[in-house]
mmCIF file of C-alpha atoms in Angstrom:
data_model
loop_
_atom_site.group_PDB
_atom_site.id
_atom_site.type_symbol
_atom_site.label_atom_id
_atom_site.label_comp_id
_atom_site.label_asym_id
_atom_site.label_seq_id
_atom_site.Cartn_x
_atom_site.Cartn_y
_atom_site.Cartn_z
ATOM 1 C CA MET A 7 -21.647 -18.718 22.681
ATOM 2 C CA ASP A 8 -21.726 -21.823 20.280
ATOM 3 C CA LYS A 9 -23.078 -19.553 18.056
ATOM 4 C CA LEU A 10 -20.375 -17.282 18.021
ATOM 5 C CA ILE A 11 -17.679 -19.931 17.856
ATOM 6 C CA SER A 12 -19.155 -21.383 14.841
ATOM 7 C CA SER A 13 -19.789 -17.804 12.809
ATOM 8 C CA SER A 14 -16.141 -17.228 13.459
ATOM 9 C CA GLN A 15 -15.003 -20.487 12.156
ATOM 10 C CA PHE A 16 -17.391 -20.072 8.949
ATOM 11 C CA LEU A 17 -15.853 -16.597 8.299
ATOM 12 C CA HIS A 18 -12.311 -18.176 8.485
ATOM 13 C CA LEU A 19 -13.433 -21.025 6.463
ATOM 14 C CA ILE A 20 -14.760 -18.308 3.713
ATOM 15 C CA LEU A 21 -11.746 -16.925 3.774
ATOM 16 C CA LEU A 22 -9.486 -19.837 3.254
ATOM 17 C CA LEU A 23 -11.475 -20.815 0.299
ATOM 18 C CA LEU A 24 -10.774 -17.256 -1.201
ATOM 19 C CA LEU A 25 -7.161 -17.845 -0.763
ATOM 20 C CA LEU A 26 -7.063 -20.948 -2.306
ATOM 21 C CA SER A 27 -9.282 -19.919 -5.282
ATOM 22 C CA ILE A 28 -6.771 -16.936 -6.151
ATOM 23 C CA MET A 29 -3.851 -19.004 -5.586
ATOM 24 C CA SER A 30 -5.117 -21.322 -7.948
ATOM 25 C CA ASN A 31 -5.937 -18.267 -10.583
ATOM 26 C CA THR A 32 -2.848 -16.681 -10.509
ATOM 27 C CA SER A 33 -0.319 -19.371 -10.525
ATOM 28 C CA CYS A 34 0.129 -19.514 -14.514
ATOM 29 C CA ILE A 35 0.546 -15.786 -13.903
ATOM 30 C CA ASN A 36 3.246 -15.984 -11.272
ATOM 31 C CA ALA A 37 4.845 -18.812 -14.127
ATOM 32 C CA GLN A 38 5.411 -15.605 -16.439
ATOM 33 C CA LEU A 39 6.779 -12.964 -13.920
ATOM 34 C CA HIS A 40 10.570 -13.514 -13.471
ATOM 35 C CA ARG A 41 13.082 -11.484 -11.527
ATOM 36 C CA ASP A 42 15.243 -11.407 -14.940
ATOM 37 C CA PHE A 43 12.694 -10.979 -16.900
ATOM 38 C CA TYR A 44 14.681 -8.100 -18.760
ATOM 39 C CA ARG A 45 18.029 -10.110 -18.624
ATOM 40 C CA ASN A 46 18.502 -9.680 -22.619
ATOM 41 C CA SER A 47 15.879 -6.740 -23.564
ATOM 42 C CA CYS A 48 17.535 -4.017 -20.688
ATOM 43 C CA PRO A 49 20.079 -5.785 -18.537
ATOM 44 C CA ASN A 50 20.572 -2.918 -16.425
ATOM 45 C CA VAL A 51 17.024 -1.827 -15.804
ATOM 46 C CA GLU A 52 17.028 -2.296 -11.779
ATOM 47 C CA SER A 53 20.150 0.063 -11.588
ATOM 48 C CA ILE A 54 18.880 2.655 -14.002
ATOM 49 C CA VAL A 55 15.219 2.823 -12.209
ATOM 50 C CA ARG A 56 17.259 2.772 -8.731
ATOM 51 C CA SER A 57 19.572 6.022 -9.837
ATOM 52 C CA ALA A 58 16.730 7.790 -10.865
ATOM 53 C CA VAL A 59 14.539 7.184 -7.493
ATOM 54 C CA GLU A 60 17.509 7.652 -5.298
ATOM 55 C CA GLN A 61 17.758 11.335 -7.061
ATOM 56 C CA LYS A 62 13.833 11.869 -6.629
ATOM 57 C CA TYR A 63 14.078 10.616 -2.832
ATOM 58 C CA ARG A 64 16.754 12.985 -2.385
ATOM 59 C CA GLN A 65 15.275 15.857 -3.831
ATOM 60 C CA THR A 66 11.617 15.472 -1.704
ATOM 61 C CA ILE A 67 11.059 13.929 1.743
ATOM 62 C CA VAL A 68 7.332 12.762 0.795
ATOM 63 C CA THR A 69 8.965 10.484 -2.157
ATOM 64 C CA ALA A 70 8.964 6.995 -0.251
ATOM 65 C CA ALA A 71 5.856 7.250 1.144
ATOM 66 C CA ALA A 72 4.227 8.655 -2.231
ATOM 67 C CA THR A 73 5.264 5.865 -4.418
ATOM 68 C CA LEU A 74 4.654 2.869 -2.034
ATOM 69 C CA ARG A 75 0.948 4.657 -1.529
ATOM 70 C CA LEU A 76 1.004 4.588 -5.272
ATOM 71 C CA PHE A 77 1.660 1.091 -5.714
ATOM 72 C CA PHE A 78 -0.906 0.040 -2.991
ATOM 73 C CA HIS A 79 -3.511 1.508 -4.650
ATOM 74 C CA ASP A 80 -2.494 0.539 -8.128
ATOM 75 C CA CYS A 81 -2.788 -3.050 -7.242
ATOM 76 C CA PHE A 82 -5.651 -3.021 -5.356
ATOM 77 C CA ILE A 83 -7.801 -1.451 -7.795
ATOM 78 C CA GLN A 84 -7.406 -3.456 -10.861
ATOM 79 C CA GLY A 85 -4.072 -5.194 -10.018
ATOM 80 C CA CYS A 86 -0.448 -3.779 -10.638
ATOM 81 C CA ASP A 87 -0.702 -2.785 -14.228
ATOM 82 C CA ALA A 88 0.153 1.242 -13.637
ATOM 83 C CA SER A 89 -3.565 2.063 -14.709
ATOM 84 C CA ILE A 90 -3.159 4.583 -11.519
ATOM 85 C CA VAL A 91 -0.789 6.543 -13.307
ATOM 86 C CA LEU A 92 -3.091 6.954 -16.555
ATOM 87 C CA ARG A 93 -4.376 10.504 -17.041
ATOM 88 C CA SER A 94 -8.087 11.578 -18.251
ATOM 89 C CA SER A 95 -8.681 12.206 -21.487
ATOM 90 C CA GLY A 96 -9.994 15.282 -20.343
ATOM 91 C CA ASN A 97 -13.167 14.607 -18.555
ATOM 92 C CA ASN A 98 -11.688 13.465 -15.240
ATOM 93 C CA THR A 99 -12.802 9.837 -15.273
ATOM 94 C CA ALA A 100 -9.655 8.177 -14.699
ATOM 95 C CA GLU A 101 -8.919 5.700 -11.559
ATOM 96 C CA LYS A 102 -6.834 8.902 -10.351
ATOM 97 C CA ASP A 103 -9.735 11.140 -10.568
ATOM 98 C CA HIS A 104 -11.741 9.269 -7.889
ATOM 99 C CA PRO A 105 -12.034 11.164 -4.762
ATOM 100 C CA ASP A 106 -10.200 8.070 -2.692
ATOM 101 C CA ASN A 107 -7.360 8.710 -5.165
ATOM 102 C CA ILE A 108 -7.277 12.453 -5.191
ATOM 103 C CA SER A 109 -4.797 12.755 -1.800
ATOM 104 C CA LEU A 110 -2.128 10.387 -3.540
ATOM 105 C CA ALA A 111 0.739 12.661 -3.843
ATOM 106 C CA GLY A 112 2.127 13.571 -7.154
ATOM 107 C CA ASP A 113 5.635 13.072 -5.772
ATOM 108 C CA GLY A 114 4.666 8.881 -6.628
ATOM 109 C CA TYR A 115 3.607 9.757 -10.233
ATOM 110 C CA ASP A 116 6.686 11.867 -10.498
ATOM 111 C CA THR A 117 8.990 9.360 -9.492
ATOM 112 C CA VAL A 118 7.559 6.729 -11.941
ATOM 113 C CA ILE A 119 7.896 9.416 -14.609
ATOM 114 C CA LYS A 120 11.308 10.148 -14.044
ATOM 115 C CA ALA A 121 12.461 6.302 -13.684
ATOM 116 C CA LYS A 122 10.904 5.671 -17.079
ATOM 117 C CA ALA A 123 12.276 8.795 -18.609
ATOM 118 C CA ALA A 124 15.835 7.135 -17.418
ATOM 119 C CA VAL A 125 15.115 4.024 -18.563
ATOM 120 C CA ASP A 126 14.153 4.855 -22.115
ATOM 121 C CA ASN A 127 17.040 7.166 -22.471
ATOM 122 C CA VAL A 128 19.012 4.058 -22.565
ATOM 123 C CA PRO A 129 18.668 3.020 -26.626
ATOM 124 C CA ALA A 130 18.642 -0.687 -25.886
ATOM 125 C CA CYS A 131 15.747 -0.146 -23.363
ATOM 126 C CA LYS A 132 13.373 2.250 -25.275
ATOM 127 C CA ASN A 133 9.952 1.201 -24.855
ATOM 128 C CA LYS A 134 10.775 -2.083 -23.623
ATOM 129 C CA VAL A 135 10.220 -1.854 -19.674
ATOM 130 C CA SER A 136 6.366 -1.428 -18.510
ATOM 131 C CA CYS A 137 5.192 1.630 -16.421
ATOM 132 C CA ALA A 138 3.867 -1.316 -14.093
ATOM 133 C CA ASP A 139 7.290 -3.033 -13.703
ATOM 134 C CA ILE A 140 8.812 0.432 -13.152
ATOM 135 C CA LEU A 141 6.513 1.422 -10.319
ATOM 136 C CA ALA A 142 7.401 -2.181 -8.589
ATOM 137 C CA MET A 143 10.900 -1.651 -8.891
ATOM 138 C CA ALA A 144 10.278 1.954 -7.608
ATOM 139 C CA THR A 145 8.591 0.861 -4.494
ATOM 140 C CA ARG A 146 10.809 -1.647 -3.684
ATOM 141 C CA ASP A 147 13.648 1.184 -3.861
ATOM 142 C CA VAL A 148 12.037 3.481 -1.860
ATOM 143 C CA VAL A 149 11.489 1.162 0.644
ATOM 144 C CA GLU A 150 15.141 0.367 1.126
ATOM 145 C CA LEU A 151 16.431 4.219 0.829
ATOM 146 C CA ALA A 152 14.056 4.724 3.856
ATOM 147 C CA GLY A 153 15.871 2.196 6.019
ATOM 148 C CA GLY A 154 13.542 -0.968 4.928
ATOM 149 C CA PRO A 155 14.766 -4.402 3.854
ATOM 150 C CA HIS A 156 15.933 -4.964 -0.167
ATOM 151 C CA TYR A 157 14.125 -7.586 -2.024
ATOM 152 C CA ALA A 158 13.689 -9.165 -5.552
ATOM 153 C CA VAL A 159 10.937 -7.874 -7.588
ATOM 154 C CA GLU A 160 9.402 -10.079 -10.099
ATOM 155 C CA LEU A 161 9.362 -8.429 -13.377
ATOM 156 C CA GLY A 162 7.081 -8.926 -16.848
ATOM 157 C CA ARG A 163 3.860 -7.033 -16.016
ATOM 158 C CA ARG A 164 2.511 -5.286 -18.910
ATOM 159 C CA ASP A 165 0.575 -2.137 -18.444
ATOM 160 C CA GLY A 166 -3.267 -1.658 -18.425
ATOM 161 C CA ARG A 167 -5.375 0.283 -21.248
ATOM 162 C CA VAL A 168 -8.257 1.199 -19.187
ATOM 163 C CA SER A 169 -8.383 3.349 -15.908
ATOM 164 C CA SER A 170 -11.904 4.353 -14.948
ATOM 165 C CA GLN A 171 -13.118 5.860 -11.937
ATOM 166 C CA ASN A 172 -15.995 3.203 -11.493
ATOM 167 C CA SER A 173 -13.393 0.456 -10.832
ATOM 168 C CA VAL A 174 -12.389 2.256 -7.443
ATOM 169 C CA PRO A 175 -15.437 1.873 -5.077
ATOM 170 C CA ASN A 176 -14.842 -0.869 -2.714
ATOM 171 C CA ASN A 177 -11.537 -1.819 -3.673
ATOM 172 C CA LEU A 178 -9.669 0.323 -1.438
ATOM 173 C CA PRO A 179 -9.198 -0.182 2.388
ATOM 174 C CA HIS A 180 -10.498 3.317 4.423
ATOM 175 C CA SER A 181 -9.009 4.533 7.440
ATOM 176 C CA GLU A 182 -12.439 3.794 9.195
ATOM 177 C CA PHE A 183 -12.206 0.336 8.632
ATOM 178 C CA HIS A 184 -12.199 -2.369 11.180
ATOM 179 C CA LEU A 185 -10.247 -5.588 11.106
ATOM 180 C CA LYS A 186 -13.935 -7.691 10.128
ATOM 181 C CA LYS A 187 -14.323 -5.739 7.019
ATOM 182 C CA LEU A 188 -10.407 -5.563 6.032
ATOM 183 C CA LEU A 189 -10.147 -9.077 6.256
ATOM 184 C CA PRO A 190 -12.040 -10.240 3.265
ATOM 185 C CA MET A 191 -10.628 -7.075 1.146
ATOM 186 C CA PHE A 192 -7.057 -8.610 1.368
ATOM 187 C CA ALA A 193 -8.425 -12.268 1.039
ATOM 188 C CA SER A 194 -9.538 -11.171 -2.353
ATOM 189 C CA ARG A 195 -6.229 -10.528 -3.260
ATOM 190 C CA GLY A 196 -4.506 -13.948 -1.700
ATOM 191 C CA LEU A 197 -3.515 -12.209 1.546
ATOM 192 C CA SER A 198 -3.825 -13.495 4.541
ATOM 193 C CA ILE A 199 -3.967 -11.968 8.028
ATOM 194 C CA ARG A 200 -0.234 -11.778 8.528
ATOM 195 C CA HIS A 201 0.028 -9.826 5.289
ATOM 196 C CA LEU A 202 -2.584 -7.567 6.160
ATOM 197 C CA ILE A 203 -0.757 -6.579 9.179
ATOM 198 C CA ALA A 204 3.033 -6.469 7.673
ATOM 199 C CA LEU A 205 1.606 -4.035 4.640
ATOM 200 C CA SER A 206 -0.248 -2.011 7.176
ATOM 201 C CA GLY A 207 3.059 -1.307 8.595
ATOM 202 C CA ALA A 208 4.104 0.710 5.526
ATOM 203 C CA HIS A 209 2.123 3.457 7.701
ATOM 204 C CA THR A 210 5.179 3.539 9.285
ATOM 205 C CA LEU A 211 6.004 6.318 6.599
ATOM 206 C CA GLY A 212 4.096 9.224 5.341
ATOM 207 C CA PHE A 213 1.553 12.051 6.649
ATOM 208 C CA SER A 214 -2.402 12.010 7.018
ATOM 209 C CA HIS A 215 -5.045 14.849 6.785
ATOM 210 C CA CYS A 216 -7.049 15.651 9.537
ATOM 211 C CA ASN A 217 -10.274 14.659 7.901
ATOM 212 C CA GLN A 218 -9.137 10.698 7.724
ATOM 213 C CA PHE A 219 -9.135 10.501 11.916
ATOM 214 C CA SER A 220 -11.162 13.619 13.349
ATOM 215 C CA SER A 221 -13.940 11.754 14.077
ATOM 216 C CA ARG A 222 -11.849 9.548 16.650
ATOM 217 C CA ILE A 223 -11.147 12.801 18.342
ATOM 218 C CA TYR A 224 -14.467 14.768 18.294
ATOM 219 C CA SER A 225 -17.183 12.803 17.246
ATOM 220 C CA PHE A 226 -16.570 8.900 18.099
ATOM 221 C CA ASN A 227 -20.552 8.107 19.281
ATOM 222 C CA SER A 228 -23.183 9.764 21.346
ATOM 223 C CA LYS A 229 -21.398 8.814 25.042
ATOM 224 C CA ARG A 230 -17.832 9.444 23.731
ATOM 225 C CA LYS A 231 -16.336 12.280 22.301
ATOM 226 C CA VAL A 232 -12.982 10.461 21.795
ATOM 227 C CA ASP A 233 -12.180 6.912 20.570
ATOM 228 C CA PRO A 234 -11.297 4.667 23.880
ATOM 229 C CA THR A 235 -8.795 2.853 22.163
ATOM 230 C CA ILE A 236 -6.317 6.088 21.372
ATOM 231 C CA ASP A 237 -4.090 6.902 24.091
ATOM 232 C CA SER A 238 -5.914 9.912 25.872
ATOM 233 C CA VAL A 239 -2.282 11.927 25.942
ATOM 234 C CA TYR A 240 -1.944 11.430 22.019
ATOM 235 C CA ALA A 241 -5.472 12.211 21.434
ATOM 236 C CA LYS A 242 -5.012 15.469 23.084
ATOM 237 C CA GLU A 243 -1.840 16.398 20.539
ATOM 238 C CA LEU A 244 -3.671 15.554 17.650
ATOM 239 C CA GLN A 245 -6.595 17.539 19.086
ATOM 240 C CA GLU A 246 -3.827 20.771 19.480
ATOM 241 C CA MET A 247 -2.289 19.658 15.838
ATOM 242 C CA CYS A 248 -6.030 19.246 14.323
ATOM 243 C CA PRO A 249 -8.325 21.673 15.657
ATOM 244 C CA GLN A 250 -11.699 21.150 14.491
ATOM 245 C CA ASN A 251 -11.763 24.247 12.161
ATOM 246 C CA ALA A 252 -8.198 22.848 10.726
ATOM 247 C CA SER A 253 -6.919 23.880 7.386
ATOM 248 C CA PRO A 254 -7.200 21.157 4.792
ATOM 249 C CA GLY A 255 -3.386 21.451 4.467
ATOM 250 C CA VAL A 256 -2.619 20.311 7.560
ATOM 251 C CA VAL A 257 -0.864 16.637 7.581
ATOM 252 C CA ILE A 258 -0.037 14.301 10.588
ATOM 253 C CA PRO A 259 2.853 12.137 10.772
ATOM 254 C CA LEU A 260 1.161 8.692 10.541
ATOM 255 C CA ASP A 261 4.109 7.521 12.850
ATOM 256 C CA PRO A 262 4.547 10.197 15.625
ATOM 257 C CA ASP A 263 7.828 8.943 16.393
ATOM 258 C CA THR A 264 10.178 8.159 12.947
ATOM 259 C CA PRO A 265 7.781 9.164 10.023
ATOM 260 C CA GLN A 266 10.698 9.034 7.238
ATOM 261 C CA VAL A 267 12.127 5.935 8.423
ATOM 262 C CA PHE A 268 11.003 2.571 7.512
ATOM 263 C CA ASP A 269 11.059 0.799 10.686
ATOM 264 C CA ASN A 270 8.893 -1.471 13.336
ATOM 265 C CA MET A 271 8.117 1.838 15.199
ATOM 266 C CA TYR A 272 4.146 1.800 13.740
ATOM 267 C CA PHE A 273 3.718 -1.705 15.710
ATOM 268 C CA LYS A 274 4.875 -0.336 18.938
ATOM 269 C CA ASN A 275 3.164 2.506 18.717
ATOM 270 C CA LEU A 276 -0.037 0.308 18.228
ATOM 271 C CA GLN A 277 0.979 -1.149 21.636
ATOM 272 C CA ARG A 278 0.600 2.160 23.202
ATOM 273 C CA GLY A 279 -2.596 2.884 21.780
ATOM 274 C CA LYS A 280 -1.013 5.399 19.117
ATOM 275 C CA GLY A 281 -2.637 4.229 15.986
ATOM 276 C CA LEU A 282 -3.967 7.084 13.812
ATOM 277 C CA PHE A 283 -6.718 5.674 12.046
ATOM 278 C CA THR A 284 -9.104 2.980 12.787
ATOM 279 C CA SER A 285 -7.740 0.710 10.564
ATOM 280 C CA ASP A 286 -4.312 1.190 12.177
ATOM 281 C CA GLN A 287 -5.882 0.806 15.897
ATOM 282 C CA THR A 288 -7.971 -2.210 15.089
ATOM 283 C CA LEU A 289 -4.896 -4.414 14.624
ATOM 284 C CA SER A 290 -4.018 -4.852 18.203
ATOM 285 C CA THR A 291 -7.890 -5.018 19.588
ATOM 286 C CA LYS A 292 -8.546 -8.651 18.716
ATOM 287 C CA ARG A 293 -6.420 -11.457 20.310
ATOM 288 C CA GLY A 294 -5.407 -13.064 17.066
ATOM 289 C CA SER A 295 -4.215 -9.987 15.252
ATOM 290 C CA ARG A 296 -2.792 -8.580 18.511
ATOM 291 C CA ASN A 297 -0.489 -11.100 18.661
ATOM 292 C CA ILE A 298 1.082 -10.580 15.323
ATOM 293 C CA VAL A 299 1.246 -6.715 15.939
ATOM 294 C CA ASN A 300 3.039 -7.859 19.260
ATOM 295 C CA LEU A 301 5.440 -9.924 17.092
ATOM 296 C CA PHE A 302 6.522 -7.406 14.628
ATOM 297 C CA ALA A 303 6.663 -4.764 17.415
ATOM 298 C CA SER A 304 9.581 -7.236 19.207
ATOM 299 C CA ASN A 305 11.050 -8.307 16.132
ATOM 300 C CA LYS A 306 12.073 -6.202 13.133
ATOM 301 C CA THR A 307 13.221 -8.798 11.224
ATOM 302 C CA ALA A 308 9.855 -10.872 11.271
ATOM 303 C CA PHE A 309 7.928 -7.944 10.283
ATOM 304 C CA GLU A 310 10.493 -7.428 7.542
ATOM 305 C CA ARG A 311 10.189 -11.235 6.110
ATOM 306 C CA VAL A 312 6.374 -11.148 6.062
ATOM 307 C CA PHE A 313 6.261 -7.427 4.440
ATOM 308 C CA ILE A 314 8.491 -9.009 1.606
ATOM 309 C CA ALA A 315 5.965 -12.027 1.126
ATOM 310 C CA ALA A 316 3.154 -9.711 1.107
ATOM 311 C CA MET A 317 4.697 -7.070 -1.232
ATOM 312 C CA THR A 318 5.546 -10.257 -3.621
ATOM 313 C CA LYS A 319 2.095 -11.515 -3.660
ATOM 314 C CA LEU A 320 0.333 -8.197 -3.669
ATOM 315 C CA GLY A 321 2.599 -7.642 -7.013
ATOM 316 C CA ARG A 322 1.126 -10.427 -8.661
ATOM 317 C CA PHE A 323 -2.813 -9.522 -7.965
ATOM 318 C CA GLY A 324 -4.172 -8.772 -11.369
ATOM 319 C CA VAL A 325 -1.212 -8.843 -13.360
ATOM 320 C CA LYS A 326 -1.495 -8.633 -17.486
ATOM 321 C CA THR A 327 1.193 -10.226 -19.270
ATOM 322 C CA GLY A 328 1.385 -10.617 -22.951
ATOM 323 C CA ASN A 329 -1.077 -9.853 -25.145
ATOM 324 C CA LEU A 330 -3.327 -8.562 -22.260
ATOM 325 C CA GLY A 331 -1.249 -5.111 -22.076
ATOM 326 C CA GLU A 332 1.175 -2.986 -23.445
ATOM 327 C CA ILE A 333 4.418 -1.296 -22.787
ATOM 328 C CA ARG A 334 3.272 2.306 -22.766
ATOM 329 C CA ARG A 335 5.929 5.040 -24.662
ATOM 330 C CA ASP A 336 4.123 7.546 -22.074
ATOM 331 C CA CYS A 337 3.235 6.146 -18.624
ATOM 332 C CA ALA A 338 0.313 8.521 -18.523
ATOM 333 C CA VAL A 339 -1.132 7.906 -21.933
ATOM 334 C CA VAL A 340 -2.279 4.657 -23.561
ATOM 335 C CA ASN A 341 -0.177 3.976 -26.475
#
């Protein structure tokens, strides 16, 4: 027991050191990001982006989830620099071409492209606002449109000039990850366990293909076909919706109750064994993380408060400012 305790304490010490290192390295970047960064160059940028995002949101049901997921993938890989939006020059070697990103819905990209066009359609704003900032603002807007909180977005990012498949491996959380594997990945980006769980709450929106969780309902291990942490009734429902020969086009809501509303139902589902992914349900299997899940399930305000803090922190990760990046004229192409 002593050995197990000391091992746990060592892991927490490593995570604390990682957090302190990230905080130190990003302090100067934080100083360069401002909520009113475009006050003089494009004072109405937030309302322009909001209007374009609202129009896109009304047109397509998956806009909110697609845009939110695009932001996460962009920031987690090389930092929040819109490198995920860059097109390959023809040989499919960009970030977006990696298998981990192929499933990103086109509506997320389209949200950024349309918002960028709306901004550049204002003569005073043309080529003044980065695609990275537009993605950050659009993400905030879709969260609010779906019923989530409004929050201020720090601005001043430049767009990255490099997008490569090689930067993707080991930089994105996967659906089969357990908490033990998720913690250091988030800590290396300055995010605590509370931030991790709050950001996971974004799975209150959107859908998944069957192959992301099929092993949990058909081939969990040699002794059990079904993952015992899944509610048995929910497991049968999933098997009906996702038969073993399911078409690749079949999608299942991440939140079986309110998949189009940004709320705290995701956490209530975890309490009932209705987390779709291993990476979801694992949050309620350990006492420390389960306490946070229970808090967010019972208190939507607490969830939203931590979610906003987590999005702000994530939005600072790997940011390019000044000459380290550019403001793309076309979000899909380096200048």
